[in-house]
PDB file of C-alpha atoms and ligand atoms in Angstrom:
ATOM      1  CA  UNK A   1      -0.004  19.509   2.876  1.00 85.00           C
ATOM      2  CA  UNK A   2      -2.552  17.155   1.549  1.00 94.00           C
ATOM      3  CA  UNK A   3      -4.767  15.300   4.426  1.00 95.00           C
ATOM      4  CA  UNK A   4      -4.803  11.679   3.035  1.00 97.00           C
ATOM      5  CA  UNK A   5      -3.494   8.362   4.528  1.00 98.00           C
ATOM      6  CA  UNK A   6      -1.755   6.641   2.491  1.00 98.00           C
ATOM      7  CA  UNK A   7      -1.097   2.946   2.988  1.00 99.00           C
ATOM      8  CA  UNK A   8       2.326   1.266   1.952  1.00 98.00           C
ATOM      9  CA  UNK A   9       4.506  -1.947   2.369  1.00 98.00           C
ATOM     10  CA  UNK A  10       4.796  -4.934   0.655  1.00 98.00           C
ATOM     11  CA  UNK A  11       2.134  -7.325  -1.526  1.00 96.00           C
ATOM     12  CA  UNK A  12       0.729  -8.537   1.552  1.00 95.00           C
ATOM     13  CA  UNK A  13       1.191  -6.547   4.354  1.00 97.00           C
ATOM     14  CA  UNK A  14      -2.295  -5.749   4.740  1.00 97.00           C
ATOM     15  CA  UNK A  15      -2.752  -2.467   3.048  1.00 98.00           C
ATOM     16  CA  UNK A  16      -6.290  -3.009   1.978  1.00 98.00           C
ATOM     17  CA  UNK A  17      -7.691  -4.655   4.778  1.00 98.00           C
ATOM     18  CA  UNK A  18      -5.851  -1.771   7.092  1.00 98.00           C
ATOM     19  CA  UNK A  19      -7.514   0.422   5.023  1.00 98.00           C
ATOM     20  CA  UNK A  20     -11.138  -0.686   5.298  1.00 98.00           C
ATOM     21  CA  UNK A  21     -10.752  -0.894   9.150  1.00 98.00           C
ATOM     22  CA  UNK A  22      -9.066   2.499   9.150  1.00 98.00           C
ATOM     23  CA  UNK A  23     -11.958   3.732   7.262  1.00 98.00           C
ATOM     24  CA  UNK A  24     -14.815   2.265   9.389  1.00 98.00           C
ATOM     25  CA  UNK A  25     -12.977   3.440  12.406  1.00 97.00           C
ATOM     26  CA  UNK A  26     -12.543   7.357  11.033  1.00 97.00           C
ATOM     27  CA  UNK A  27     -15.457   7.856   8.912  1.00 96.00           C
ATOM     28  CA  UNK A  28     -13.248   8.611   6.178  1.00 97.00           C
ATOM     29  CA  UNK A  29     -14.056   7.081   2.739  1.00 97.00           C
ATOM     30  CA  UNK A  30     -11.004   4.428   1.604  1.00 98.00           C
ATOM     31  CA  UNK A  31      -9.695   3.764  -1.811  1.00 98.00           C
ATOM     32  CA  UNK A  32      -6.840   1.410  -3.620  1.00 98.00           C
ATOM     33  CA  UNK A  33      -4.696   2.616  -6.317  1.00 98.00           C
ATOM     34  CA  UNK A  34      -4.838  -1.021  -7.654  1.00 98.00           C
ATOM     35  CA  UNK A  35      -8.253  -0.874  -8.055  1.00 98.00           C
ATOM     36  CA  UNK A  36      -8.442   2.524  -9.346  1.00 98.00           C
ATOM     37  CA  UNK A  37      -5.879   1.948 -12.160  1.00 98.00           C
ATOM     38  CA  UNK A  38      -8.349  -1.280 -13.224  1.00 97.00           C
ATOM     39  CA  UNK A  39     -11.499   0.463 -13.036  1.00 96.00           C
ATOM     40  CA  UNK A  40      -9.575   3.537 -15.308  1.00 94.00           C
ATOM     41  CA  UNK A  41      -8.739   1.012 -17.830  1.00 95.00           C
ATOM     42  CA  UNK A  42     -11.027  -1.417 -17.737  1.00 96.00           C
ATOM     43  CA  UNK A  43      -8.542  -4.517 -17.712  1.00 94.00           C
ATOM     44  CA  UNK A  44      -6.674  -6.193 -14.746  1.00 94.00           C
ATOM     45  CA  UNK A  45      -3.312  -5.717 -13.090  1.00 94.00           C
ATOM     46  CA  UNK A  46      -2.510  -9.283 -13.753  1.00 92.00           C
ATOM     47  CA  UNK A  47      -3.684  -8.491 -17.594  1.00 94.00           C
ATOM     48  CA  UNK A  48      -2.287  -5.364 -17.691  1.00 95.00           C
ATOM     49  CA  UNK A  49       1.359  -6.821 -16.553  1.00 94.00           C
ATOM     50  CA  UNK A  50       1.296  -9.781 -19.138  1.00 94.00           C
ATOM     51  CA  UNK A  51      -0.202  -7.446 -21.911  1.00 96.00           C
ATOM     52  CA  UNK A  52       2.077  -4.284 -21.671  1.00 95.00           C
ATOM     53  CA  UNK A  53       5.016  -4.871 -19.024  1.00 96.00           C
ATOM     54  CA  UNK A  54       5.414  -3.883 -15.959  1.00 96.00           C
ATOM     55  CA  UNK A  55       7.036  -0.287 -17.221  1.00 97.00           C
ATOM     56  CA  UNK A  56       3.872   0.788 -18.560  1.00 96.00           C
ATOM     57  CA  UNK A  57       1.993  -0.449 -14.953  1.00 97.00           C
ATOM     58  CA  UNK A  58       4.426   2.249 -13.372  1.00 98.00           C
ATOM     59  CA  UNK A  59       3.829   4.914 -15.946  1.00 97.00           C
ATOM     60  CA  UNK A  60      -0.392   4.465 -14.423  1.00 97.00           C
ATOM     61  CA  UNK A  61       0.985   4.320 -11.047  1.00 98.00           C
ATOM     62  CA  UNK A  62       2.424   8.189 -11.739  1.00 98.00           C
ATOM     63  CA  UNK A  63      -0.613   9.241 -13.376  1.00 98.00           C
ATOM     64  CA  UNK A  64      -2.828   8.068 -10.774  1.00 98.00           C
ATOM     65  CA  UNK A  65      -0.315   9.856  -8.192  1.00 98.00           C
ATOM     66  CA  UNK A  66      -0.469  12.854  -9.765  1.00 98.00           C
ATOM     67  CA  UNK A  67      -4.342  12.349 -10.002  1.00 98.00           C
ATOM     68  CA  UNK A  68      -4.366  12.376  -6.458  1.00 98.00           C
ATOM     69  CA  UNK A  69      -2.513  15.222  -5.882  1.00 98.00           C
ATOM     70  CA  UNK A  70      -4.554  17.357  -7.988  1.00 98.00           C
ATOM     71  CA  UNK A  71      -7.929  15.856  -7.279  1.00 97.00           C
ATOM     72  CA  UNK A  72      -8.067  14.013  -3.809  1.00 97.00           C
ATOM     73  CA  UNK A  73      -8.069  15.074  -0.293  1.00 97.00           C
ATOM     74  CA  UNK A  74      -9.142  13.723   3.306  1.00 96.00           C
ATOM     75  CA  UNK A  75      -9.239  10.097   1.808  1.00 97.00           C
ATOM     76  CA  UNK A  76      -7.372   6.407   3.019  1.00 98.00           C
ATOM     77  CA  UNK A  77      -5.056   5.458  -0.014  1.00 98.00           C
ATOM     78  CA  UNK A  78      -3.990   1.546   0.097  1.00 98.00           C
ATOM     79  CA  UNK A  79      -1.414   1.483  -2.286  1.00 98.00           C
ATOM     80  CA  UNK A  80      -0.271  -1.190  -4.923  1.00 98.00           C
ATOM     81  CA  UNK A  81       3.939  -2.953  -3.328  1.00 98.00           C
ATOM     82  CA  UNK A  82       5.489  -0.522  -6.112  1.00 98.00           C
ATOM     83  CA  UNK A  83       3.598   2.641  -5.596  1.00 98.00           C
ATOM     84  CA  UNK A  84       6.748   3.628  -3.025  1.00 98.00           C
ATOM     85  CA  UNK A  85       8.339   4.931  -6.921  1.00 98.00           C
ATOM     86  CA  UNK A  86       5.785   7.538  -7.897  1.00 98.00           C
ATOM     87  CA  UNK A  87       8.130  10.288  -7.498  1.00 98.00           C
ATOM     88  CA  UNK A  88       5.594  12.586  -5.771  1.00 98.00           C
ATOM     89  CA  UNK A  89       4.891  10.119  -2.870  1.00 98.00           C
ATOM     90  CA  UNK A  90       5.504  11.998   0.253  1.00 98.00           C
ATOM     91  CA  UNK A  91       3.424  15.099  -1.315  1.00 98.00           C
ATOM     92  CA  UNK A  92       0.357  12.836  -1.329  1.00 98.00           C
ATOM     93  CA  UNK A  93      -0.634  12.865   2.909  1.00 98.00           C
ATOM     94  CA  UNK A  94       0.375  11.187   5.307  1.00 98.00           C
ATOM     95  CA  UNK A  95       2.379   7.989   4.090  1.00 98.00           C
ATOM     96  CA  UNK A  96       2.298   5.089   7.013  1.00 98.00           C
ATOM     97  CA  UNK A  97       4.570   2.371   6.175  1.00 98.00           C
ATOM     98  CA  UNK A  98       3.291  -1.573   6.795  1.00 98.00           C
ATOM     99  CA  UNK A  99       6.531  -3.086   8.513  1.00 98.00           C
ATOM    100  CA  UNK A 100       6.130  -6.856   8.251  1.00 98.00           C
ATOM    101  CA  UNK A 101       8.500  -9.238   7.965  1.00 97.00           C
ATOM    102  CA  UNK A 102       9.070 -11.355   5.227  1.00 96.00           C
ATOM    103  CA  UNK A 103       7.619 -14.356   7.558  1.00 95.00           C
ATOM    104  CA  UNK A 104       4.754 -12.751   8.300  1.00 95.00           C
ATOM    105  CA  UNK A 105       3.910 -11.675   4.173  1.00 95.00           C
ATOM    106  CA  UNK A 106       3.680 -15.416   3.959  1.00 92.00           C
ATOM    107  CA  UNK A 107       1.787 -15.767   6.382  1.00 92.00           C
ATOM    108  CA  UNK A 108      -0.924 -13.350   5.296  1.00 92.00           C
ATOM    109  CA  UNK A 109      -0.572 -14.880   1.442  1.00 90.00           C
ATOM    110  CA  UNK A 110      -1.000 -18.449   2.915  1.00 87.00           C
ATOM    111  CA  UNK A 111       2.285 -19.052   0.967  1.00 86.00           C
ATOM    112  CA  UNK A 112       3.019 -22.542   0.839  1.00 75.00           C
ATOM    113  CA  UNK A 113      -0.494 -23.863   1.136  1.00 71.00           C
ATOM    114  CA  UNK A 114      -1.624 -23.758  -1.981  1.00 61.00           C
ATOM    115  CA  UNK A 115      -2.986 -19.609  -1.664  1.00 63.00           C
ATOM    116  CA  UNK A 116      -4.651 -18.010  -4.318  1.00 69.00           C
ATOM    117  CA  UNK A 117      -3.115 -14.840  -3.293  1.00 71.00           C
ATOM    118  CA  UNK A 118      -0.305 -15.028  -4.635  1.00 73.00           C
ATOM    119  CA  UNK A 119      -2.038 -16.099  -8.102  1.00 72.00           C
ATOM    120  CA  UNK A 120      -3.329 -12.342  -9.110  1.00 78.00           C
ATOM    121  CA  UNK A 121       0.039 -10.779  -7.840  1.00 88.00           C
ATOM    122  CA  UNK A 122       2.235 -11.217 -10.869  1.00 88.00           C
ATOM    123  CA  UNK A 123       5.365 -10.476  -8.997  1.00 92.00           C
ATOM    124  CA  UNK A 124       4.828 -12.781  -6.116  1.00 88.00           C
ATOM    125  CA  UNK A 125       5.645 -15.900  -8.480  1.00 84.00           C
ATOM    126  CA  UNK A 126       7.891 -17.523  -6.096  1.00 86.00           C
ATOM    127  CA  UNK A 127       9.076 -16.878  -2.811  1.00 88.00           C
ATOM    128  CA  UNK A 128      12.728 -16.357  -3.669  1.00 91.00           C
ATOM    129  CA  UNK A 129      12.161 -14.087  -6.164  1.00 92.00           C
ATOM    130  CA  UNK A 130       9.606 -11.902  -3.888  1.00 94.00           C
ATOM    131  CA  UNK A 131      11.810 -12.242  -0.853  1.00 95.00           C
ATOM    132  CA  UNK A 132      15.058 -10.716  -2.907  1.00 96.00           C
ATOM    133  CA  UNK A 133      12.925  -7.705  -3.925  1.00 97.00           C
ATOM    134  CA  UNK A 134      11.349  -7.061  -0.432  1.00 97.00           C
ATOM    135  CA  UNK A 135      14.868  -6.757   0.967  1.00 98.00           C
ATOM    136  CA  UNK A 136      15.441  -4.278  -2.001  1.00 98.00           C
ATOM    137  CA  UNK A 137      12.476  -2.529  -1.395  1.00 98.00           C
ATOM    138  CA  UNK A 138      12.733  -2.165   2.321  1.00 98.00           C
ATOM    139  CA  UNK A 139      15.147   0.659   2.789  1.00 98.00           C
ATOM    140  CA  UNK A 140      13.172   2.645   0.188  1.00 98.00           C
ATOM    141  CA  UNK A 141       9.658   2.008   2.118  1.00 98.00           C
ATOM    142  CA  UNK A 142      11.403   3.425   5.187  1.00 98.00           C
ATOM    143  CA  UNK A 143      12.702   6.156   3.590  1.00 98.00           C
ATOM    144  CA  UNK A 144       9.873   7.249   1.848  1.00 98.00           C
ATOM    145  CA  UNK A 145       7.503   7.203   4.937  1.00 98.00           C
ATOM    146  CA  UNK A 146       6.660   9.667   8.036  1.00 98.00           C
ATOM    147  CA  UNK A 147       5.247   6.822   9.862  1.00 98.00           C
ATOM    148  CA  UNK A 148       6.373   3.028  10.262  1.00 98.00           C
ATOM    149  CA  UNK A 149       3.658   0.560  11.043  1.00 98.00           C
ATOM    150  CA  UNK A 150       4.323  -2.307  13.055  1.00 98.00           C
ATOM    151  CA  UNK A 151       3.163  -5.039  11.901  1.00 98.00           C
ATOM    152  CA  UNK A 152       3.421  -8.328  14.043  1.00 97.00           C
ATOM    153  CA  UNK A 153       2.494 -11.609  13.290  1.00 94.00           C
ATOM    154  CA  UNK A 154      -0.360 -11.667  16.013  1.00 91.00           C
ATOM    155  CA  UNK A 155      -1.895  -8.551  14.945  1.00 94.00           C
ATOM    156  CA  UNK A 156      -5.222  -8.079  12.764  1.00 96.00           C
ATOM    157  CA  UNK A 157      -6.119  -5.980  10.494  1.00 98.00           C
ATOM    158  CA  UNK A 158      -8.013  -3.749  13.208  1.00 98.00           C
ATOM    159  CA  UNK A 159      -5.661  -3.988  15.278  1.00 98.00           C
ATOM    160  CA  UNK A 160      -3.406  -2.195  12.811  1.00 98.00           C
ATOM    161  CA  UNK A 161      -5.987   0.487  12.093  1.00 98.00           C
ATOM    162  CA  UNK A 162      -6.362   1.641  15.489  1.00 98.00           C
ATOM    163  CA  UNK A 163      -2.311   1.929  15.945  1.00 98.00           C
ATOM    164  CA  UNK A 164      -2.077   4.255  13.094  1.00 98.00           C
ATOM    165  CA  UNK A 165      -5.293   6.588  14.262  1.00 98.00           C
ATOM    166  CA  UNK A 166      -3.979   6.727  17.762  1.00 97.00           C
ATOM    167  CA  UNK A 167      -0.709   7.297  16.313  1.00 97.00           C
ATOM    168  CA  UNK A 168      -2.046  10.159  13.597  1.00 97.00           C
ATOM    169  CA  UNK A 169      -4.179  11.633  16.528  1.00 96.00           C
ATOM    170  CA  UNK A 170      -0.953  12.021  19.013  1.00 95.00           C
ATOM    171  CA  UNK A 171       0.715  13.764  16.472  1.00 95.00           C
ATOM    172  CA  UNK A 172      -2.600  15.608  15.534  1.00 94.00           C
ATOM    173  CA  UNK A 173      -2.457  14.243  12.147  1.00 96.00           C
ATOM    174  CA  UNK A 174      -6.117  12.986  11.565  1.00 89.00           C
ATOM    175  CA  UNK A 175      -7.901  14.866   9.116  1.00 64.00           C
ATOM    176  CA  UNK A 176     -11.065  16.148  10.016  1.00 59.00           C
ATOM    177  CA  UNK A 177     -13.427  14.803   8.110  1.00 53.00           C
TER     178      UNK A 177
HETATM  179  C1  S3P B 201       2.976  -4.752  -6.949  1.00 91.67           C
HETATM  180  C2  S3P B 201       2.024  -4.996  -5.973  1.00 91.67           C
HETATM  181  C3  S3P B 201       0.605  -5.237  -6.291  1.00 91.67           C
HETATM  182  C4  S3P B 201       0.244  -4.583  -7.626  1.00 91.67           C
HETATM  183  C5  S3P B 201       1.167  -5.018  -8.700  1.00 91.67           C
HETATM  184  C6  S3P B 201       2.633  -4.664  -8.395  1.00 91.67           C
HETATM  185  C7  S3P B 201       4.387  -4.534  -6.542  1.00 91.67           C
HETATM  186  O1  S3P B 201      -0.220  -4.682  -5.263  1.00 91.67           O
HETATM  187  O2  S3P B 201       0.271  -3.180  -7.533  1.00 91.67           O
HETATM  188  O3  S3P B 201       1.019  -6.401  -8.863  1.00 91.67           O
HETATM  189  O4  S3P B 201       5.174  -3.994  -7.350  1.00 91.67           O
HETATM  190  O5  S3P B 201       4.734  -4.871  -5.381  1.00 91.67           O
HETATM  191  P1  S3P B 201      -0.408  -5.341  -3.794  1.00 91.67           P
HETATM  192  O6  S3P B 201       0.704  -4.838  -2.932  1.00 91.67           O
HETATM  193  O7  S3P B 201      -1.736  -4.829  -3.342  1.00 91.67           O
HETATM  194  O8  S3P B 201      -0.393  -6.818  -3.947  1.00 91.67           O
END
């Protein structure tokens, strides 16, 4: 079994920033698969998603799985809100869910105050429309995860990364680095 974290949940649970802080607090070097799929083609997801659909987004999102399964080990994975799909998921490490509610999403996006989050996230156009596929999504993130997150709407970043190493070092899950 592979030895990576890997980071899921919905556009704005805090994947990234969980990531960094889980990275500073293990040692362990952190990546994003949204930001690996724009440095590999030189274009961004916002671009990519206007210029060739979001079907050919997912067809990266495999590739770049089954990158990682050949190529990447010992590493923190934030993930891109669809990368639950790849169909090799649960082969990749460790996969820790980001539980927050739909409230708290908000929240973190600033939605309703004028965010520029939700600007680069081209499905997070309105909050109806994101809200009906988080419900969607939800069972599958559960399902395709060893470890739910908590995520409550007074916790940090930090405060996240430290659950999920205490939690991965009671089940003597951290990789040694
Ligand atoms: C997506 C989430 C985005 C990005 C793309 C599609 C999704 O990543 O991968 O816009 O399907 O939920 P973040 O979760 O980092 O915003």
């Amino acid at each position: 079994m592979k030895q990576n974290i890997l980071l899921t949940g919905f556009m704005g649970a805090g994947k990234s920033s969980t990531a960094r802080a889980l990275a500073d607090l293990t040692g362990l070097f952190a990546v994003d698969t949204d930001d690996l799929i724009e440095s590999l083609l030189h274009c961004s997801i916002k671009t990519l998603f206007s210029n060739q659909g979001e079907v050919a987004f997912r067809a990266q999102e495999q590739r770049l799985a089954n990158w990682i399964h050949s190529s990447l080990d010992h590493t923190i994975i934030s993930t891109g809100g669809g990368f639950h799909q790849v169909s090799n998921l649960m082969d990749l490490g460790q996969v820790c869910f980001l539980d927050a509610s739909f409230d708290v999403i908000c929240r973190h996006l600033g939605v309703g105050s004028n965010s520029s989050q939700t600007a680069t996230r081209p499905l997070f156009q309105n909050p109806e429309s994101a809200k009906k596929r988080y419900e969607e999504r939800l069972p599958l993130y559960r399902q395709k995860a060893h470890h739910l997150i908590p995520v409550p709407a007074e916790q940090n970043s930090r405060d996240t990364a430290r659950y999920i190493r205490d939690l991965l070092l009671s089940r003597k899950l951290l990789p040694n680095p």
